[in-house]
Amino acid sequence: MHEEEILVTRPSMPPIEEYIEELRDIWESRWLTNMGAKHRELQQRLEKYLTVQHVDLLTNGHMALELSMQALRLTGEVITTPFTFASTTHAIVRNNLTPVFCDINENDYTIDVDKIENLITERTSAIVPVHVYGNICDVERIQEIADEHNLKVIYDAAHAFGVRYKGKGICSFGDVSCLSFHATKVFNTIEGGAVCFNDRNKDFGLDIYRLKNFGIRNEECVDAVGANAKMNEFCAAMGLCNLRHVDEEIKKRKKIADIYRKAFEGTEGLKLNPIQKDVETNDSYFPVIFNEGRFGASRDAVRAKLAENNIFARRYFYPLTNTFEAFHGKYDPSKTPVALKYSREVLTLPIYAGLPPKEAARIADIVLSCKK
Ligand SMILES: *Cc1c(COP(=O)(O)O)cnc(C)c1O
């Protein structure tokens, strides 16, 4: 029996000396928050790293989503998927918008682009697709649909930090992409988030900057009902440190993913993430879909077996957001059958840069030992 618990992820942290170096500047300047030097530097470095025109930093990914929807002045209905973290749906509802749930596709778990158009009504103002597990949505088809129906596109890119498609940063697609820099994500600023957008959305940039600071335009004019969602200097400093190491971290994740892939290759009843064409993924999660009939053990049985061994895999995403008690049965999950089925069959295995390859191999062995 191994004593050490293995969780689904473990935050990346820089050498502490690196962080202390950054802190010295903060101590000297006494500038702790409100768009200081660290904030500005991280913003610029992220624009380069992500190859996007503009980045604005926020307290977390959720506020990035919520304020983006407010800044784009969305109204009525928003098409999205329930196979996501609570944040995506909550951001829609908290903006007094109506989420209209589209199913996901069976291959990569992102929005099923063939089912979007049927859901568009005259009240639809936007599509909010989610890149999941480092898999990307069909960004080209989504843009075509949006252009044809005059809809905004806001991507929840919380799982897609650093992912590239045809050599371009994935956050350069759509009107806005929202990132999360939460401790558990591929790149973290302890808590944090960002919006990414292009030049053609310049007004959006001014609006988001204002909305994250109470809607204050200048000392005498407050002309929007904003929130407080500014990233502080300590978080930005953590980001500057972590960004120096993120490429290495992603490489190490890839090694873990390769170990799992090799171990599970050809196993009846298991479905792994597809390798998407022209995509450099970030291996942010390692989901496995367990088909109980063919594998001989359910997702929950495998999860329990791992837990017995002090390994805590997670059921991302279970339950679906359209089944949350908070919504009092308002939405019908049987209308998103693929999402519903996968939410009952998916288990995301531990993956992070510091996970020893030996441990990944042991985890794979335990999973396979459940096969009947
Ligand atoms: C983490 C996450 C969020 C929310 O980000 P926070 O920074 O925790 O607010 C939103 N959507 C998805 C898909 C996420 O995984």
Tab-separated table of C-alpha atoms and ligand atoms in Angstrom:
chain	number	residue	atom	x	y	z
A	1	MET	CA	0.000	0.000	0.000
A	2	HIS	CA	1.333	3.402	-1.008
A	3	GLU	CA	0.785	6.017	1.655
A	4	GLU	CA	1.017	9.117	-0.487
A	5	GLU	CA	-2.255	10.272	-1.963
A	6	ILE	CA	-2.293	10.959	-5.672
A	7	LEU	CA	-4.850	13.562	-6.700
A	8	VAL	CA	-6.065	14.258	-10.210
A	9	THR	CA	-3.735	17.222	-10.426
A	10	ARG	CA	-1.107	19.119	-8.465
A	11	PRO	CA	-0.384	22.811	-9.003
A	12	SER	CA	2.762	23.823	-10.847
A	13	MET	CA	5.017	25.980	-8.699
A	14	PRO	CA	8.243	27.766	-9.636
A	15	PRO	CA	11.406	27.512	-7.533
A	16	ILE	CA	10.606	29.676	-4.500
A	17	GLU	CA	13.654	31.903	-5.084
A	18	GLU	CA	12.190	32.974	-8.401
A	19	TYR	CA	8.988	34.072	-6.753
A	20	ILE	CA	10.863	35.902	-3.986
A	21	GLU	CA	12.753	37.864	-6.642
A	22	GLU	CA	9.446	39.061	-8.058
A	23	LEU	CA	8.160	39.909	-4.577
A	24	ARG	CA	11.122	42.216	-3.934
A	25	ASP	CA	9.904	44.499	-6.726
A	26	ILE	CA	6.428	44.560	-5.210
A	27	TRP	CA	7.850	45.443	-1.793
A	28	GLU	CA	9.844	48.271	-3.332
A	29	SER	CA	7.000	49.723	-5.350
A	30	ARG	CA	4.285	49.208	-2.709
A	31	TRP	CA	1.941	48.728	-5.658
A	32	LEU	CA	-0.128	45.671	-4.734
A	33	THR	CA	-2.997	45.676	-7.205
A	34	ASN	CA	-4.828	47.884	-9.742
A	35	MET	CA	-2.940	47.114	-12.924
A	36	GLY	CA	0.637	47.511	-11.693
A	37	ALA	CA	3.947	46.615	-13.302
A	38	LYS	CA	3.623	42.828	-12.865
A	39	HIS	CA	0.120	42.925	-14.286
A	40	ARG	CA	1.317	44.825	-17.366
A	41	GLU	CA	4.329	42.594	-17.883
A	42	LEU	CA	2.350	39.369	-17.619
A	43	GLN	CA	-0.221	40.722	-20.023
A	44	GLN	CA	2.434	41.442	-22.640
A	45	ARG	CA	4.195	38.131	-22.167
A	46	LEU	CA	0.927	36.239	-22.508
A	47	GLU	CA	0.032	38.083	-25.716
A	48	LYS	CA	3.323	36.812	-27.179
A	49	TYR	CA	3.103	33.309	-25.771
A	50	LEU	CA	-0.509	32.765	-26.782
A	51	THR	CA	-0.055	34.605	-30.117
A	52	VAL	CA	-3.147	36.722	-29.582
A	53	GLN	CA	-3.496	40.471	-30.175
A	54	HIS	CA	-4.859	41.425	-26.757
A	55	VAL	CA	-4.971	39.885	-23.303
A	56	ASP	CA	-6.627	41.437	-20.266
A	57	LEU	CA	-6.074	39.843	-16.872
A	58	LEU	CA	-8.787	39.139	-14.338
A	59	THR	CA	-9.236	37.603	-10.901
A	60	ASN	CA	-10.393	34.275	-12.298
A	61	GLY	CA	-11.761	32.489	-15.338
A	62	HIS	CA	-15.317	32.767	-14.166
A	63	MET	CA	-15.240	36.571	-14.111
A	64	ALA	CA	-13.645	36.483	-17.567
A	65	LEU	CA	-16.732	34.652	-18.844
A	66	GLU	CA	-19.233	36.689	-16.876
A	67	LEU	CA	-17.812	40.096	-17.788
A	68	SER	CA	-17.249	39.118	-21.445
A	69	MET	CA	-20.941	38.398	-21.810
A	70	GLN	CA	-21.774	41.724	-20.173
A	71	ALA	CA	-19.261	43.632	-22.316
A	72	LEU	CA	-20.648	42.128	-25.532
A	73	ARG	CA	-24.158	43.140	-24.384
A	74	LEU	CA	-25.628	39.731	-25.046
A	75	THR	CA	-29.392	39.368	-24.845
A	76	GLY	CA	-31.945	36.558	-24.877
A	77	GLU	CA	-30.601	33.066	-25.562
A	78	VAL	CA	-27.075	31.694	-25.642
A	79	ILE	CA	-26.207	28.317	-27.158
A	80	THR	CA	-23.751	26.314	-25.052
A	81	THR	CA	-23.037	22.774	-23.828
A	82	PRO	CA	-23.743	21.176	-20.434
A	83	PHE	CA	-20.539	19.078	-20.552
A	84	THR	CA	-18.481	21.681	-18.704
A	85	PHE	CA	-17.636	23.115	-15.307
A	86	ALA	CA	-20.407	24.967	-13.418
A	87	SER	CA	-18.822	28.296	-14.325
A	88	THR	CA	-19.812	28.318	-18.020
A	89	THR	CA	-23.535	27.899	-17.400
A	90	HIS	CA	-23.532	30.076	-14.286
A	91	ALA	CA	-21.908	32.952	-16.182
A	92	ILE	CA	-24.777	32.815	-18.697
A	93	VAL	CA	-27.508	32.634	-16.075
A	94	ARG	CA	-25.930	35.320	-13.880
A	95	ASN	CA	-26.119	37.654	-16.909
A	96	ASN	CA	-29.897	37.029	-17.015
A	97	LEU	CA	-29.455	35.121	-20.262
A	98	THR	CA	-31.117	31.815	-21.110
A	99	PRO	CA	-28.763	28.911	-21.758
A	100	VAL	CA	-29.877	26.708	-24.646
A	101	PHE	CA	-28.061	23.404	-24.363
A	102	CYS	CA	-26.569	21.830	-27.454
A	103	ASP	CA	-25.230	18.273	-27.314
A	104	ILE	CA	-21.545	17.415	-27.637
A	105	ASN	CA	-20.062	15.248	-30.384
A	106	GLU	CA	-19.032	11.670	-29.626
A	107	ASN	CA	-15.506	12.086	-30.842
A	108	ASP	CA	-13.889	14.954	-28.935
A	109	TYR	CA	-16.657	16.015	-26.471
A	110	THR	CA	-16.909	19.597	-27.761
A	111	ILE	CA	-20.126	21.166	-29.108
A	112	ASP	CA	-21.731	19.170	-31.945
A	113	VAL	CA	-21.625	21.735	-34.747
A	114	ASP	CA	-24.292	19.867	-36.731
A	115	LYS	CA	-26.803	20.494	-33.952
A	116	ILE	CA	-26.242	24.232	-33.411
A	117	GLU	CA	-28.369	25.662	-36.213
A	118	ASN	CA	-31.528	23.858	-35.115
A	119	LEU	CA	-31.285	25.663	-31.790
A	120	ILE	CA	-30.956	29.189	-33.203
A	121	THR	CA	-34.028	31.396	-32.765
A	122	GLU	CA	-34.561	35.121	-33.242
A	123	ARG	CA	-33.658	35.556	-29.576
A	124	THR	CA	-30.207	33.920	-29.916
A	125	SER	CA	-27.331	36.368	-29.420
A	126	ALA	CA	-24.271	34.157	-28.988
A	127	ILE	CA	-22.620	30.758	-28.950
A	128	VAL	CA	-20.505	29.836	-25.912
A	129	PRO	CA	-18.592	26.670	-26.852
A	130	VAL	CA	-16.123	24.974	-24.530
A	131	HIS	CA	-12.755	23.524	-25.506
A	132	VAL	CA	-12.560	20.423	-23.311
A	133	TYR	CA	-9.527	18.523	-21.968
A	134	GLY	CA	-7.244	20.357	-24.423
A	135	ASN	CA	-9.390	19.192	-27.374
A	136	ILE	CA	-10.559	22.122	-29.460
A	137	CYS	CA	-13.974	22.903	-30.904
A	138	ASP	CA	-14.536	23.055	-34.659
A	139	VAL	CA	-13.637	26.757	-34.649
A	140	GLU	CA	-14.019	27.172	-38.414
A	141	ARG	CA	-17.532	25.770	-38.658
A	142	ILE	CA	-18.601	27.672	-35.537
A	143	GLN	CA	-17.403	30.957	-37.080
A	144	GLU	CA	-19.321	30.202	-40.311
A	145	ILE	CA	-22.528	29.625	-38.364
A	146	ALA	CA	-21.956	32.736	-36.239
A	147	ASP	CA	-21.310	34.906	-39.302
A	148	GLU	CA	-24.359	33.580	-41.084
A	149	HIS	CA	-26.654	34.304	-38.130
A	150	ASN	CA	-24.877	37.383	-36.783
A	151	LEU	CA	-23.971	35.789	-33.437
A	152	LYS	CA	-21.091	36.481	-31.081
A	153	VAL	CA	-18.743	33.632	-30.135
A	154	ILE	CA	-17.214	33.463	-26.670
A	155	TYR	CA	-15.003	30.441	-26.084
A	156	ASP	CA	-14.554	28.938	-22.662
A	157	ALA	CA	-10.872	28.147	-23.138
A	158	ALA	CA	-10.156	27.248	-19.503
A	159	HIS	CA	-8.819	23.831	-20.601
A	160	ALA	CA	-6.923	25.118	-23.607
A	161	PHE	CA	-4.030	27.243	-22.356
A	162	GLY	CA	-1.239	27.171	-24.936
A	163	VAL	CA	-3.102	24.918	-27.368
A	164	ARG	CA	-2.317	25.710	-30.999
A	165	TYR	CA	-4.329	25.025	-34.122
A	166	LYS	CA	-2.603	25.194	-37.533
A	167	GLY	CA	0.202	27.015	-35.725
A	168	LYS	CA	-2.098	29.718	-34.329
A	169	GLY	CA	-2.975	30.234	-30.673
A	170	ILE	CA	-6.419	28.756	-30.083
A	171	CYS	CA	-7.464	31.921	-28.232
A	172	SER	CA	-7.261	33.951	-31.445
A	173	PHE	CA	-10.542	32.404	-32.660
A	174	GLY	CA	-14.033	33.776	-31.984
A	175	ASP	CA	-14.830	37.218	-30.584
A	176	VAL	CA	-13.384	36.433	-27.174
A	177	SER	CA	-11.665	33.472	-25.488
A	178	CYS	CA	-11.718	33.136	-21.718
A	179	LEU	CA	-8.861	31.470	-19.850
A	180	SER	CA	-8.621	30.268	-16.273
A	181	PHE	CA	-5.355	30.424	-14.355
A	182	HIS	CA	-6.712	28.589	-11.324
A	183	ALA	CA	-4.213	26.580	-9.268
A	184	THR	CA	-5.371	23.336	-10.891
A	185	LYS	CA	-4.901	24.459	-14.503
A	186	VAL	CA	-1.953	23.867	-16.852
A	187	PHE	CA	-0.790	27.426	-16.187
A	188	ASN	CA	-1.684	29.064	-12.891
A	189	THR	CA	-1.487	32.459	-11.199
A	190	ILE	CA	-2.840	30.899	-7.950
A	191	GLU	CA	-6.274	32.269	-8.880
A	192	GLY	CA	-6.618	34.169	-12.103
A	193	GLY	CA	-8.039	34.398	-15.554
A	194	ALA	CA	-7.911	36.364	-18.777
A	195	VAL	CA	-9.828	37.403	-21.836
A	196	CYS	CA	-8.186	37.227	-25.263
A	197	PHE	CA	-9.505	39.244	-28.209
A	198	ASN	CA	-8.541	40.812	-31.525
A	199	ASP	CA	-8.183	44.366	-32.764
A	200	ARG	CA	-11.583	44.309	-34.402
A	201	ASN	CA	-13.008	44.081	-30.876
A	202	LYS	CA	-11.235	47.175	-29.515
A	203	ASP	CA	-14.388	48.486	-27.830
A	204	PHE	CA	-14.633	45.184	-26.018
A	205	GLY	CA	-11.166	45.823	-24.598
A	206	LEU	CA	-12.158	49.206	-23.175
A	207	ASP	CA	-15.358	47.773	-21.761
A	208	ILE	CA	-13.741	44.803	-20.054
A	209	TYR	CA	-11.067	47.033	-18.523
A	210	ARG	CA	-13.804	49.241	-17.099
A	211	LEU	CA	-16.045	46.373	-15.987
A	212	LYS	CA	-13.293	44.699	-13.998
A	213	ASN	CA	-12.870	47.966	-12.074
A	214	PHE	CA	-16.448	48.785	-10.993
A	215	GLY	CA	-17.357	50.397	-14.312
A	216	ILE	CA	-15.176	53.416	-13.555
A	217	ARG	CA	-14.343	55.307	-16.747
A	218	ASN	CA	-12.431	58.096	-15.009
A	219	GLU	CA	-12.320	59.929	-11.696
A	220	GLU	CA	-15.620	61.620	-12.325
A	221	CYS	CA	-17.472	59.172	-14.490
A	222	VAL	CA	-18.801	55.724	-13.616
A	223	ASP	CA	-20.899	54.702	-16.589
A	224	ALA	CA	-21.259	50.919	-16.301
A	225	VAL	CA	-22.360	48.598	-13.499
A	226	GLY	CA	-19.092	46.771	-13.204
A	227	ALA	CA	-17.601	44.291	-10.765
A	228	ASN	CA	-14.242	44.049	-9.034
A	229	ALA	CA	-12.219	41.519	-10.987
A	230	LYS	CA	-8.698	42.894	-11.176
A	231	MET	CA	-5.733	40.533	-10.942
A	232	ASN	CA	-3.418	41.556	-8.099
A	233	GLU	CA	0.366	41.880	-8.352
A	234	PHE	CA	1.124	38.729	-6.322
A	235	CYS	CA	-0.902	36.612	-8.707
A	236	ALA	CA	0.631	38.298	-11.740
A	237	ALA	CA	4.093	37.646	-10.249
A	238	MET	CA	3.256	33.942	-9.859
A	239	GLY	CA	2.180	33.964	-13.490
A	240	LEU	CA	5.464	35.510	-14.637
A	241	CYS	CA	7.363	32.714	-12.867
A	242	ASN	CA	5.138	29.872	-14.029
A	243	LEU	CA	5.150	31.102	-17.620
A	244	ARG	CA	8.936	30.571	-17.760
A	245	HIS	CA	8.406	26.867	-17.103
A	246	VAL	CA	5.123	26.131	-18.802
A	247	ASP	CA	6.573	24.582	-21.969
A	248	GLU	CA	8.539	22.087	-19.885
A	249	GLU	CA	5.442	21.364	-17.802
A	250	ILE	CA	3.392	20.606	-20.904
A	251	LYS	CA	6.157	18.318	-22.197
A	252	LYS	CA	6.105	16.372	-18.947
A	253	ARG	CA	2.327	16.067	-19.137
A	254	LYS	CA	2.694	14.680	-22.614
A	255	LYS	CA	5.011	11.961	-21.280
A	256	ILE	CA	2.370	10.908	-18.758
A	257	ALA	CA	-0.310	10.936	-21.459
A	258	ASP	CA	1.913	8.725	-23.645
A	259	ILE	CA	2.325	6.198	-20.831
A	260	TYR	CA	-1.444	5.970	-20.370
A	261	ARG	CA	-2.028	5.776	-24.131
A	262	LYS	CA	0.438	2.929	-24.569
A	263	ALA	CA	-1.014	1.022	-21.642
A	264	PHE	CA	-4.628	1.357	-22.810
A	265	GLU	CA	-4.069	1.001	-26.561
A	266	GLY	CA	-6.436	-1.528	-28.091
A	267	THR	CA	-8.233	-2.280	-24.813
A	268	GLU	CA	-11.844	-3.203	-25.522
A	269	GLY	CA	-14.355	-0.794	-23.995
A	270	LEU	CA	-12.046	2.169	-23.358
A	271	LYS	CA	-12.187	5.390	-25.348
A	272	LEU	CA	-9.349	7.905	-25.097
A	273	ASN	CA	-9.042	11.513	-26.304
A	274	PRO	CA	-8.730	11.616	-30.095
A	275	ILE	CA	-5.536	12.994	-31.627
A	276	GLN	CA	-6.954	16.062	-33.399
A	277	LYS	CA	-5.581	17.045	-36.795
A	278	ASP	CA	-3.360	20.165	-36.865
A	279	VAL	CA	-3.684	20.587	-33.087
A	280	GLU	CA	-0.856	20.889	-30.569
A	281	THR	CA	-2.660	19.960	-27.390
A	282	ASN	CA	-1.637	20.761	-23.808
A	283	ASP	CA	-2.672	17.397	-22.300
A	284	SER	CA	-4.521	19.303	-19.612
A	285	TYR	CA	-6.604	16.257	-18.662
A	286	PHE	CA	-6.552	12.547	-19.424
A	287	PRO	CA	-10.180	11.429	-19.726
A	288	VAL	CA	-11.097	7.793	-20.245
A	289	ILE	CA	-14.618	6.743	-21.259
A	290	PHE	CA	-15.520	3.373	-19.750
A	291	ASN	CA	-18.078	1.371	-21.676
A	292	GLU	CA	-19.216	-0.978	-18.941
A	293	GLY	CA	-20.660	-3.566	-21.325
A	294	ARG	CA	-17.423	-3.977	-23.231
A	295	PHE	CA	-14.827	-3.241	-20.549
A	296	GLY	CA	-16.577	-5.278	-17.891
A	297	ALA	CA	-16.352	-2.661	-15.159
A	298	SER	CA	-18.142	0.648	-14.720
A	299	ARG	CA	-16.527	4.049	-14.397
A	300	ASP	CA	-17.563	4.117	-10.759
A	301	ALA	CA	-16.061	0.684	-10.075
A	302	VAL	CA	-12.732	1.823	-11.533
A	303	ARG	CA	-12.908	5.030	-9.543
A	304	ALA	CA	-13.517	3.062	-6.328
A	305	LYS	CA	-10.631	0.688	-7.085
A	306	LEU	CA	-8.272	3.622	-7.613
A	307	ALA	CA	-9.504	5.249	-4.385
A	308	GLU	CA	-8.693	2.043	-2.491
A	309	ASN	CA	-5.140	2.628	-3.686
A	310	ASN	CA	-5.146	6.259	-2.541
A	311	ILE	CA	-5.503	7.518	-6.104
A	312	PHE	CA	-8.246	10.073	-6.605
A	313	ALA	CA	-9.387	10.367	-10.198
A	314	ARG	CA	-12.211	12.842	-10.923
A	315	ARG	CA	-15.443	12.666	-12.881
A	316	TYR	CA	-15.055	15.722	-15.137
A	317	PHE	CA	-17.797	16.460	-16.108
A	318	TYR	CA	-20.336	14.818	-13.873
A	319	PRO	CA	-23.028	15.872	-13.185
A	320	LEU	CA	-23.963	17.829	-16.319
A	321	THR	CA	-24.695	21.495	-15.638
A	322	ASN	CA	-28.229	21.118	-17.039
A	323	THR	CA	-29.039	18.747	-14.149
A	324	PHE	CA	-27.895	21.061	-11.324
A	325	GLU	CA	-30.296	21.443	-8.395
A	326	ALA	CA	-29.768	25.196	-8.720
A	327	PHE	CA	-31.881	25.130	-11.885
A	328	HIS	CA	-34.799	23.205	-10.320
A	329	GLY	CA	-35.360	20.841	-13.219
A	330	LYS	CA	-35.721	23.658	-15.756
A	331	TYR	CA	-33.574	21.909	-18.367
A	332	ASP	CA	-33.981	18.436	-19.794
A	333	PRO	CA	-30.699	16.495	-19.931
A	334	SER	CA	-32.274	13.870	-22.199
A	335	LYS	CA	-32.022	16.536	-24.926
A	336	THR	CA	-28.233	16.220	-24.721
A	337	PRO	CA	-27.960	12.406	-24.770
A	338	VAL	CA	-24.287	12.129	-25.731
A	339	ALA	CA	-23.264	14.487	-22.941
A	340	LEU	CA	-25.490	12.588	-20.512
A	341	LYS	CA	-24.020	9.213	-21.464
A	342	TYR	CA	-20.416	10.383	-21.271
A	343	SER	CA	-20.984	12.187	-17.975
A	344	ARG	CA	-21.764	8.740	-16.548
A	345	GLU	CA	-18.830	6.991	-18.199
A	346	VAL	CA	-15.929	9.430	-17.971
A	347	LEU	CA	-13.094	9.410	-15.486
A	348	THR	CA	-10.142	11.798	-15.708
A	349	LEU	CA	-6.946	10.172	-14.493
A	350	PRO	CA	-4.200	11.988	-12.579
A	351	ILE	CA	-1.960	13.987	-14.896
A	352	TYR	CA	0.484	16.733	-13.961
A	353	ALA	CA	4.091	17.587	-14.615
A	354	GLY	CA	5.320	16.302	-11.255
A	355	LEU	CA	3.623	12.895	-11.514
A	356	PRO	CA	6.407	10.291	-11.674
A	357	PRO	CA	6.099	8.136	-14.848
A	358	LYS	CA	6.343	5.059	-12.612
A	359	GLU	CA	3.188	6.137	-10.796
A	360	ALA	CA	1.343	6.690	-14.088
A	361	ALA	CA	2.239	3.140	-15.093
A	362	ARG	CA	0.937	1.855	-11.753
A	363	ILE	CA	-2.306	3.803	-12.167
A	364	ALA	CA	-2.761	2.315	-15.649
A	365	ASP	CA	-2.172	-1.194	-14.220
A	366	ILE	CA	-4.826	-0.686	-11.565
A	367	VAL	CA	-7.313	0.546	-14.191
A	368	LEU	CA	-6.614	-2.477	-16.399
A	369	SER	CA	-6.903	-4.842	-13.444
A	370	CYS	CA	-10.608	-3.888	-13.282
A	371	LYS	CA	-11.239	-5.372	-16.742
A	372	LYS	CA	-13.383	-8.496	-16.814
B	1	LIG	C1	-11.712	26.164	-14.293
B	1	LIG	C2	-12.809	26.382	-15.259
B	1	LIG	C3	-13.563	27.570	-15.273
B	1	LIG	C4	-13.502	28.622	-14.190
B	1	LIG	O1	-12.283	29.170	-13.954
B	1	LIG	P1	-11.923	29.787	-12.513
B	1	LIG	O2	-10.600	30.442	-12.771
B	1	LIG	O3	-11.838	28.675	-11.540
B	1	LIG	O4	-12.973	30.777	-12.172
B	1	LIG	C5	-14.488	27.754	-16.293
B	1	LIG	N1	-14.705	26.802	-17.229
B	1	LIG	C6	-14.022	25.643	-17.223
B	1	LIG	C7	-14.288	24.657	-18.315
B	1	LIG	C8	-13.078	25.388	-16.235
B	1	LIG	O5	-12.425	24.212	-16.235
